[in-house]
Amino acid sequence: NAGVTQTPKFQVLKTGQSMTLQCAQDMNHNSMYWYRQDPGMGLRLIYYSASEGTTDKGEVPNGYNVSRLNKREFSLRLESAAPSQTSVYFCASGRTYSNQPQHFGDGTRLSIL
Amino acid sequence: QQPVQSPQAVILREGEDAVINCSSSKALYSVHWYRQKHGEAPVFLMILLKGGEQKGHEKISASFNEKKQQSSLYLTASQLSYSGTYFCGTDGGATNKLIFGTGTLLAVQP
């Protein structure tokens, strides 16, 4: 019963490098989300996808791109990493109704030097 | 637009009660509550919907005042396992696109 799986769990990058964070869910959910979590800031939505083939910006989309590859997978790409993007990144999935919970992956801890 | 949570932190002894508040400046359709332990993913606790419907764990109670755009989470007879950071997430449009508050750190001591 995997739920939401994120890879990698940890990553260190140098400024300017690119990287893709992977997320997959096996709960047949329509909606998927990417959040970043910084100390004292809570969870902030980067991008979300309400269904396969659609994506939309969240609160803090600058510097990121996403791809909803299929219903199961939603990836987050940093094209040119910056130290300000050092954070813990969480992927979540859920049904596209406000009366349904979101299920979170274990997170990716990303450091950019 | 980010909802405001209060208090920012609270320390309890086992068996004591606590209330965590979440307040939004926008009209709300639903409020979600999650708990996160250090180094782990957030875990769903409860959803409160406009109109009074609730969904969540039996041992946790919460309220949602639609007119005041506020929600409160009630933790009674606290246990050590209740320790963690509690987040509210608000949805203004029934889309399940949540805006989370900055969290309330709860520490329960023996």
PDB file of C-alpha atoms in Angstrom:
ATOM      1  CA  ASN A   1       0.000   0.000   0.000  1.00  0.00           C
ATOM      2  CA  ALA A   2       2.439   2.665  -1.240  1.00  0.00           C
ATOM      3  CA  GLY A   3       0.161   5.740  -1.413  1.00  0.00           C
ATOM      4  CA  VAL A   4       2.254   8.691  -2.636  1.00  0.00           C
ATOM      5  CA  THR A   5       5.891   7.961  -3.493  1.00  0.00           C
ATOM      6  CA  GLN A   6       8.494  10.695  -3.960  1.00  0.00           C
ATOM      7  CA  THR A   7      12.006  10.329  -5.328  1.00  0.00           C
ATOM      8  CA  PRO A   8      14.664  11.172  -4.404  1.00  0.00           C
ATOM      9  CA  LYS A   9      14.398  11.592  -0.623  1.00  0.00           C
ATOM     10  CA  PHE A  10      17.496  13.790  -0.385  1.00  0.00           C
ATOM     11  CA  GLN A  11      19.439  15.809  -2.943  1.00  0.00           C
ATOM     12  CA  VAL A  12      22.219  18.389  -2.925  1.00  0.00           C
ATOM     13  CA  LEU A  13      22.634  20.620  -5.979  1.00  0.00           C
ATOM     14  CA  LYS A  14      24.929  23.420  -6.983  1.00  0.00           C
ATOM     15  CA  THR A  15      23.489  26.780  -8.014  1.00  0.00           C
ATOM     16  CA  GLY A  16      22.483  26.680 -11.666  1.00  0.00           C
ATOM     17  CA  GLN A  17      22.022  22.917 -11.913  1.00  0.00           C
ATOM     18  CA  SER A  18      18.711  21.448 -13.002  1.00  0.00           C
ATOM     19  CA  MET A  19      16.746  18.656 -11.429  1.00  0.00           C
ATOM     20  CA  THR A  20      13.395  16.880 -11.633  1.00  0.00           C
ATOM     21  CA  LEU A  21      11.563  15.662  -8.542  1.00  0.00           C
ATOM     22  CA  GLN A  22       9.348  12.672  -9.189  1.00  0.00           C
ATOM     23  CA  CYS A  23       5.991  11.836  -7.617  1.00  0.00           C
ATOM     24  CA  ALA A  24       3.675   8.880  -8.200  1.00  0.00           C
ATOM     25  CA  GLN A  25       0.413   7.867  -6.535  1.00  0.00           C
ATOM     26  CA  ASP A  26      -1.461   4.580  -6.663  1.00  0.00           C
ATOM     27  CA  MET A  27      -4.813   5.734  -5.236  1.00  0.00           C
ATOM     28  CA  ASN A  28      -6.440   6.644  -8.559  1.00  0.00           C
ATOM     29  CA  HIS A  29      -6.708  10.287  -7.515  1.00  0.00           C
ATOM     30  CA  ASN A  30      -7.463  12.961 -10.081  1.00  0.00           C
ATOM     31  CA  SER A  31      -5.677  15.832  -8.348  1.00  0.00           C
ATOM     32  CA  MET A  32      -2.002  16.127  -7.520  1.00  0.00           C
ATOM     33  CA  TYR A  33      -0.074  18.917  -5.814  1.00  0.00           C
ATOM     34  CA  TRP A  34       3.456  20.148  -5.185  1.00  0.00           C
ATOM     35  CA  TYR A  35       4.210  22.091  -1.992  1.00  0.00           C
ATOM     36  CA  ARG A  36       7.358  23.508  -0.493  1.00  0.00           C
ATOM     37  CA  GLN A  37       7.864  23.800   3.257  1.00  0.00           C
ATOM     38  CA  ASP A  38      10.246  26.298   4.804  1.00  0.00           C
ATOM     39  CA  PRO A  39      10.729  26.946   8.535  1.00  0.00           C
ATOM     40  CA  GLY A  40       8.014  29.240   9.862  1.00  0.00           C
ATOM     41  CA  MET A  41       6.230  29.411   6.503  1.00  0.00           C
ATOM     42  CA  GLY A  42       4.031  26.331   6.587  1.00  0.00           C
ATOM     43  CA  LEU A  43       3.163  24.552   3.352  1.00  0.00           C
ATOM     44  CA  ARG A  44       3.012  26.691   0.249  1.00  0.00           C
ATOM     45  CA  LEU A  45       1.457  25.444  -2.983  1.00  0.00           C
ATOM     46  CA  ILE A  46       3.784  25.583  -5.991  1.00  0.00           C
ATOM     47  CA  TYR A  47       1.666  23.963  -8.701  1.00  0.00           C
ATOM     48  CA  TYR A  48      -1.293  21.662  -8.823  1.00  0.00           C
ATOM     49  CA  SER A  49      -3.023  19.474 -11.386  1.00  0.00           C
ATOM     50  CA  ALA A  50      -6.764  18.941 -11.122  1.00  0.00           C
ATOM     51  CA  SER A  51      -6.729  16.177 -13.720  1.00  0.00           C
ATOM     52  CA  GLU A  52      -4.504  14.467 -16.238  1.00  0.00           C
ATOM     53  CA  GLY A  53      -3.390  16.977 -18.843  1.00  0.00           C
ATOM     54  CA  THR A  54      -4.046  20.106 -16.775  1.00  0.00           C
ATOM     55  CA  THR A  55      -1.767  22.116 -14.509  1.00  0.00           C
ATOM     56  CA  ASP A  56      -2.138  25.444 -12.757  1.00  0.00           C
ATOM     57  CA  LYS A  57       0.002  27.790 -10.711  1.00  0.00           C
ATOM     58  CA  GLY A  58      -0.187  27.958  -6.955  1.00  0.00           C
ATOM     59  CA  GLU A  59       1.154  30.567  -4.540  1.00  0.00           C
ATOM     60  CA  VAL A  60       4.868  30.312  -5.366  1.00  0.00           C
ATOM     61  CA  PRO A  61       5.366  29.012  -8.958  1.00  0.00           C
ATOM     62  CA  ASN A  62       8.353  31.129 -10.025  1.00  0.00           C
ATOM     63  CA  GLY A  63      11.441  29.066 -10.854  1.00  0.00           C
ATOM     64  CA  TYR A  64       9.518  25.808 -11.256  1.00  0.00           C
ATOM     65  CA  ASN A  65       7.839  23.829 -14.011  1.00  0.00           C
ATOM     66  CA  VAL A  66       5.616  20.775 -13.753  1.00  0.00           C
ATOM     67  CA  SER A  67       4.462  17.911 -15.930  1.00  0.00           C
ATOM     68  CA  ARG A  68       1.440  15.705 -15.347  1.00  0.00           C
ATOM     69  CA  LEU A  69       2.743  12.713 -17.238  1.00  0.00           C
ATOM     70  CA  ASN A  70      -0.339  10.560 -16.677  1.00  0.00           C
ATOM     71  CA  LYS A  71      -2.912  10.078 -13.956  1.00  0.00           C
ATOM     72  CA  ARG A  72      -0.351   8.530 -11.596  1.00  0.00           C
ATOM     73  CA  GLU A  73       2.679  10.797 -12.056  1.00  0.00           C
ATOM     74  CA  PHE A  74       3.344  14.481 -11.470  1.00  0.00           C
ATOM     75  CA  SER A  75       6.887  15.816 -11.703  1.00  0.00           C
ATOM     76  CA  LEU A  76       8.440  19.106 -10.565  1.00  0.00           C
ATOM     77  CA  ARG A  77      11.415  20.563 -12.408  1.00  0.00           C
ATOM     78  CA  LEU A  78      13.920  23.180 -11.293  1.00  0.00           C
ATOM     79  CA  GLU A  79      15.566  24.467 -14.483  1.00  0.00           C
ATOM     80  CA  SER A  80      18.284  26.554 -12.829  1.00  0.00           C
ATOM     81  CA  ALA A  81      18.429  25.925  -9.100  1.00  0.00           C
ATOM     82  CA  ALA A  82      18.944  28.848  -6.723  1.00  0.00           C
ATOM     83  CA  PRO A  83      19.823  28.800  -2.993  1.00  0.00           C
ATOM     84  CA  SER A  84      16.361  30.279  -2.259  1.00  0.00           C
ATOM     85  CA  GLN A  85      14.881  27.001  -3.491  1.00  0.00           C
ATOM     86  CA  THR A  86      16.478  25.065  -0.631  1.00  0.00           C
ATOM     87  CA  SER A  87      13.461  23.518   1.041  1.00  0.00           C
ATOM     88  CA  VAL A  88      11.511  20.355   1.766  1.00  0.00           C
ATOM     89  CA  TYR A  89       9.226  19.504  -1.137  1.00  0.00           C
ATOM     90  CA  PHE A  90       6.036  17.532  -0.619  1.00  0.00           C
ATOM     91  CA  CYS A  91       3.852  15.959  -3.250  1.00  0.00           C
ATOM     92  CA  ALA A  92       0.222  15.213  -2.424  1.00  0.00           C
ATOM     93  CA  SER A  93      -2.754  13.687  -4.154  1.00  0.00           C
ATOM     94  CA  GLY A  94      -6.501  13.738  -3.583  1.00  0.00           C
ATOM     95  CA  ARG A  95      -9.889  13.666  -5.164  1.00  0.00           C
ATOM     96  CA  THR A  96     -10.967  16.921  -6.774  1.00  0.00           C
ATOM     97  CA  TYR A  97     -13.579  17.781  -4.188  1.00  0.00           C
ATOM     98  CA  SER A  98     -13.192  19.916  -1.122  1.00  0.00           C
ATOM     99  CA  ASN A  99     -14.643  17.233   1.144  1.00  0.00           C
ATOM    100  CA  GLN A 100     -11.769  14.855   0.462  1.00  0.00           C
ATOM    101  CA  PRO A 101      -8.384  14.765   2.230  1.00  0.00           C
ATOM    102  CA  GLN A 102      -5.031  15.164   0.565  1.00  0.00           C
ATOM    103  CA  HIS A 103      -2.476  12.396   1.005  1.00  0.00           C
ATOM    104  CA  PHE A 104       1.161  13.421   1.258  1.00  0.00           C
ATOM    105  CA  GLY A 105       4.381  11.738   0.255  1.00  0.00           C
ATOM    106  CA  ASP A 106       7.357  11.573   2.609  1.00  0.00           C
ATOM    107  CA  GLY A 107       9.040  14.606   1.059  1.00  0.00           C
ATOM    108  CA  THR A 108      12.265  15.448  -0.760  1.00  0.00           C
ATOM    109  CA  ARG A 109      14.868  17.392   1.189  1.00  0.00           C
ATOM    110  CA  LEU A 110      16.677  19.589  -1.313  1.00  0.00           C
ATOM    111  CA  SER A 111      19.742  21.701  -0.563  1.00  0.00           C
ATOM    112  CA  ILE A 112      21.181  24.114  -3.109  1.00  0.00           C
ATOM    113  CA  LEU A 113      24.681  25.382  -2.488  1.00  0.00           C
TER     114      LEU A 113
ATOM    115  CA  GLN B   1      -4.344  35.264   1.894  1.00  0.00           C
ATOM    116  CA  GLN B   2      -2.585  32.769   4.126  1.00  0.00           C
ATOM    117  CA  PRO B   3      -4.831  31.902   7.099  1.00  0.00           C
ATOM    118  CA  VAL B   4      -3.618  32.961  10.516  1.00  0.00           C
ATOM    119  CA  GLN B   5      -3.196  30.325  13.192  1.00  0.00           C
ATOM    120  CA  SER B   6      -3.056  30.914  16.927  1.00  0.00           C
ATOM    121  CA  PRO B   7      -1.328  30.246  19.168  1.00  0.00           C
ATOM    122  CA  GLN B   8       1.994  29.774  17.389  1.00  0.00           C
ATOM    123  CA  ALA B   9       3.104  27.291  20.027  1.00  0.00           C
ATOM    124  CA  VAL B  10       1.652  25.622  23.105  1.00  0.00           C
ATOM    125  CA  ILE B  11       3.105  23.331  25.761  1.00  0.00           C
ATOM    126  CA  LEU B  12       0.806  20.961  27.644  1.00  0.00           C
ATOM    127  CA  ARG B  13       1.020  18.277  30.286  1.00  0.00           C
ATOM    128  CA  GLU B  14      -0.571  14.933  29.487  1.00  0.00           C
ATOM    129  CA  GLY B  15      -4.299  15.051  30.118  1.00  0.00           C
ATOM    130  CA  GLU B  16      -4.651  18.807  29.532  1.00  0.00           C
ATOM    131  CA  ASP B  17      -6.799  20.343  26.812  1.00  0.00           C
ATOM    132  CA  ALA B  18      -5.849  22.703  23.992  1.00  0.00           C
ATOM    133  CA  VAL B  19      -7.592  24.769  21.342  1.00  0.00           C
ATOM    134  CA  ILE B  20      -5.947  25.775  18.059  1.00  0.00           C
ATOM    135  CA  ASN B  21      -7.543  28.505  15.992  1.00  0.00           C
ATOM    136  CA  CYS B  22      -7.469  29.264  12.266  1.00  0.00           C
ATOM    137  CA  SER B  23      -8.759  32.514  10.805  1.00  0.00           C
ATOM    138  CA  SER B  24      -9.095  33.570   7.175  1.00  0.00           C
ATOM    139  CA  SER B  25      -9.738  36.945   5.557  1.00  0.00           C
ATOM    140  CA  LYS B  26     -11.625  35.273   2.700  1.00  0.00           C
ATOM    141  CA  ALA B  27     -14.913  33.421   2.496  1.00  0.00           C
ATOM    142  CA  LEU B  28     -14.387  29.714   2.956  1.00  0.00           C
ATOM    143  CA  TYR B  29     -15.966  26.572   1.561  1.00  0.00           C
ATOM    144  CA  SER B  30     -13.974  24.187   3.726  1.00  0.00           C
ATOM    145  CA  VAL B  31     -11.255  23.963   6.359  1.00  0.00           C
ATOM    146  CA  HIS B  32      -8.849  21.008   6.548  1.00  0.00           C
ATOM    147  CA  TRP B  33      -6.687  20.121   9.551  1.00  0.00           C
ATOM    148  CA  TYR B  34      -3.414  18.175   9.368  1.00  0.00           C
ATOM    149  CA  ARG B  35      -0.785  17.154  11.913  1.00  0.00           C
ATOM    150  CA  GLN B  36       2.900  16.835  11.090  1.00  0.00           C
ATOM    151  CA  LYS B  37       5.497  15.201  13.303  1.00  0.00           C
ATOM    152  CA  HIS B  38       9.104  16.292  12.978  1.00  0.00           C
ATOM    153  CA  GLY B  39      10.706  14.950   9.801  1.00  0.00           C
ATOM    154  CA  GLU B  40       7.493  13.321   8.597  1.00  0.00           C
ATOM    155  CA  ALA B  41       4.719  14.065   6.138  1.00  0.00           C
ATOM    156  CA  PRO B  42       1.529  15.879   7.171  1.00  0.00           C
ATOM    157  CA  VAL B  43      -1.297  13.513   8.117  1.00  0.00           C
ATOM    158  CA  PHE B  44      -4.980  14.237   7.637  1.00  0.00           C
ATOM    159  CA  LEU B  45      -7.081  14.875  10.766  1.00  0.00           C
ATOM    160  CA  MET B  46     -10.361  16.481   9.802  1.00  0.00           C
ATOM    161  CA  ILE B  47     -12.348  18.356   7.171  1.00  0.00           C
ATOM    162  CA  LEU B  48     -15.099  20.833   7.994  1.00  0.00           C
ATOM    163  CA  LEU B  49     -17.397  21.952   5.222  1.00  0.00           C
ATOM    164  CA  LYS B  50     -19.661  24.914   4.732  1.00  0.00           C
ATOM    165  CA  GLY B  51     -23.092  23.775   5.806  1.00  0.00           C
ATOM    166  CA  GLY B  52     -21.909  21.705   8.736  1.00  0.00           C
ATOM    167  CA  GLU B  53     -20.604  18.443   7.333  1.00  0.00           C
ATOM    168  CA  GLN B  54     -17.512  17.058   9.065  1.00  0.00           C
ATOM    169  CA  LYS B  55     -15.221  14.225   8.180  1.00  0.00           C
ATOM    170  CA  GLY B  56     -12.358  12.962  10.269  1.00  0.00           C
ATOM    171  CA  HIS B  57     -11.126  11.079  13.304  1.00  0.00           C
ATOM    172  CA  GLU B  58     -13.578  10.265  16.060  1.00  0.00           C
ATOM    173  CA  LYS B  59     -11.305  11.428  18.890  1.00  0.00           C
ATOM    174  CA  ILE B  60     -10.759  14.899  17.445  1.00  0.00           C
ATOM    175  CA  SER B  61     -13.356  17.611  17.375  1.00  0.00           C
ATOM    176  CA  ALA B  62     -13.456  20.916  15.578  1.00  0.00           C
ATOM    177  CA  SER B  63     -15.767  23.762  14.735  1.00  0.00           C
ATOM    178  CA  PHE B  64     -16.231  25.959  11.679  1.00  0.00           C
ATOM    179  CA  ASN B  65     -17.846  29.379  11.891  1.00  0.00           C
ATOM    180  CA  GLU B  66     -18.628  30.232   8.276  1.00  0.00           C
ATOM    181  CA  LYS B  67     -19.694  33.811   8.974  1.00  0.00           C
ATOM    182  CA  LYS B  68     -16.495  34.624  10.860  1.00  0.00           C
ATOM    183  CA  GLN B  69     -14.337  32.520   8.506  1.00  0.00           C
ATOM    184  CA  GLN B  70     -12.807  30.794  11.492  1.00  0.00           C
ATOM    185  CA  SER B  71     -12.184  27.237  12.591  1.00  0.00           C
ATOM    186  CA  SER B  72     -10.995  25.782  15.869  1.00  0.00           C
ATOM    187  CA  LEU B  73      -9.480  22.377  16.609  1.00  0.00           C
ATOM    188  CA  TYR B  74     -10.139  20.942  20.074  1.00  0.00           C
ATOM    189  CA  LEU B  75      -7.658  18.502  21.589  1.00  0.00           C
ATOM    190  CA  THR B  76      -8.955  17.025  24.827  1.00  0.00           C
ATOM    191  CA  ALA B  77      -7.148  14.866  27.380  1.00  0.00           C
ATOM    192  CA  SER B  78      -3.934  15.257  25.405  1.00  0.00           C
ATOM    193  CA  GLN B  79      -1.544  12.345  24.995  1.00  0.00           C
ATOM    194  CA  LEU B  80       2.166  12.326  24.201  1.00  0.00           C
ATOM    195  CA  SER B  81       1.290  11.194  20.670  1.00  0.00           C
ATOM    196  CA  TYR B  82      -0.556  14.479  20.056  1.00  0.00           C
ATOM    197  CA  SER B  83       2.762  16.334  19.868  1.00  0.00           C
ATOM    198  CA  GLY B  84       3.549  17.861  16.490  1.00  0.00           C
ATOM    199  CA  THR B  85       2.764  20.842  14.309  1.00  0.00           C
ATOM    200  CA  TYR B  86      -0.862  21.401  13.389  1.00  0.00           C
ATOM    201  CA  PHE B  87      -1.783  23.083  10.120  1.00  0.00           C
ATOM    202  CA  CYS B  88      -5.089  24.350   8.873  1.00  0.00           C
ATOM    203  CA  GLY B  89      -5.698  24.506   5.145  1.00  0.00           C
ATOM    204  CA  THR B  90      -8.475  26.620   3.703  1.00  0.00           C
ATOM    205  CA  ASP B  91     -10.371  26.241   0.445  1.00  0.00           C
ATOM    206  CA  GLY B  92     -12.485  29.112  -0.829  1.00  0.00           C
ATOM    207  CA  GLY B  93     -13.875  27.474  -3.918  1.00  0.00           C
ATOM    208  CA  ALA B  94     -14.664  23.779  -3.361  1.00  0.00           C
ATOM    209  CA  THR B  95     -11.691  22.841  -5.506  1.00  0.00           C
ATOM    210  CA  ASN B  96      -9.539  21.076  -2.905  1.00  0.00           C
ATOM    211  CA  LYS B  97      -6.815  23.633  -3.641  1.00  0.00           C
ATOM    212  CA  LEU B  98      -5.674  24.493  -0.124  1.00  0.00           C
ATOM    213  CA  ILE B  99      -3.870  27.489   1.323  1.00  0.00           C
ATOM    214  CA  PHE B 100      -2.158  26.430   4.546  1.00  0.00           C
ATOM    215  CA  GLY B 101      -1.495  28.441   7.678  1.00  0.00           C
ATOM    216  CA  THR B 102       1.953  28.720   9.218  1.00  0.00           C
ATOM    217  CA  GLY B 103       1.249  26.072  11.818  1.00  0.00           C
ATOM    218  CA  THR B 104       0.882  25.657  15.588  1.00  0.00           C
ATOM    219  CA  LEU B 105       3.555  23.704  17.409  1.00  0.00           C
ATOM    220  CA  LEU B 106       2.085  21.528  20.158  1.00  0.00           C
ATOM    221  CA  ALA B 107       4.333  19.829  22.707  1.00  0.00           C
ATOM    222  CA  VAL B 108       2.814  17.422  25.219  1.00  0.00           C
ATOM    223  CA  GLN B 109       5.009  16.619  28.186  1.00  0.00           C
ATOM    224  CA  PRO B 110       4.680  13.710  30.658  1.00  0.00           C
TER     225      PRO B 110
END
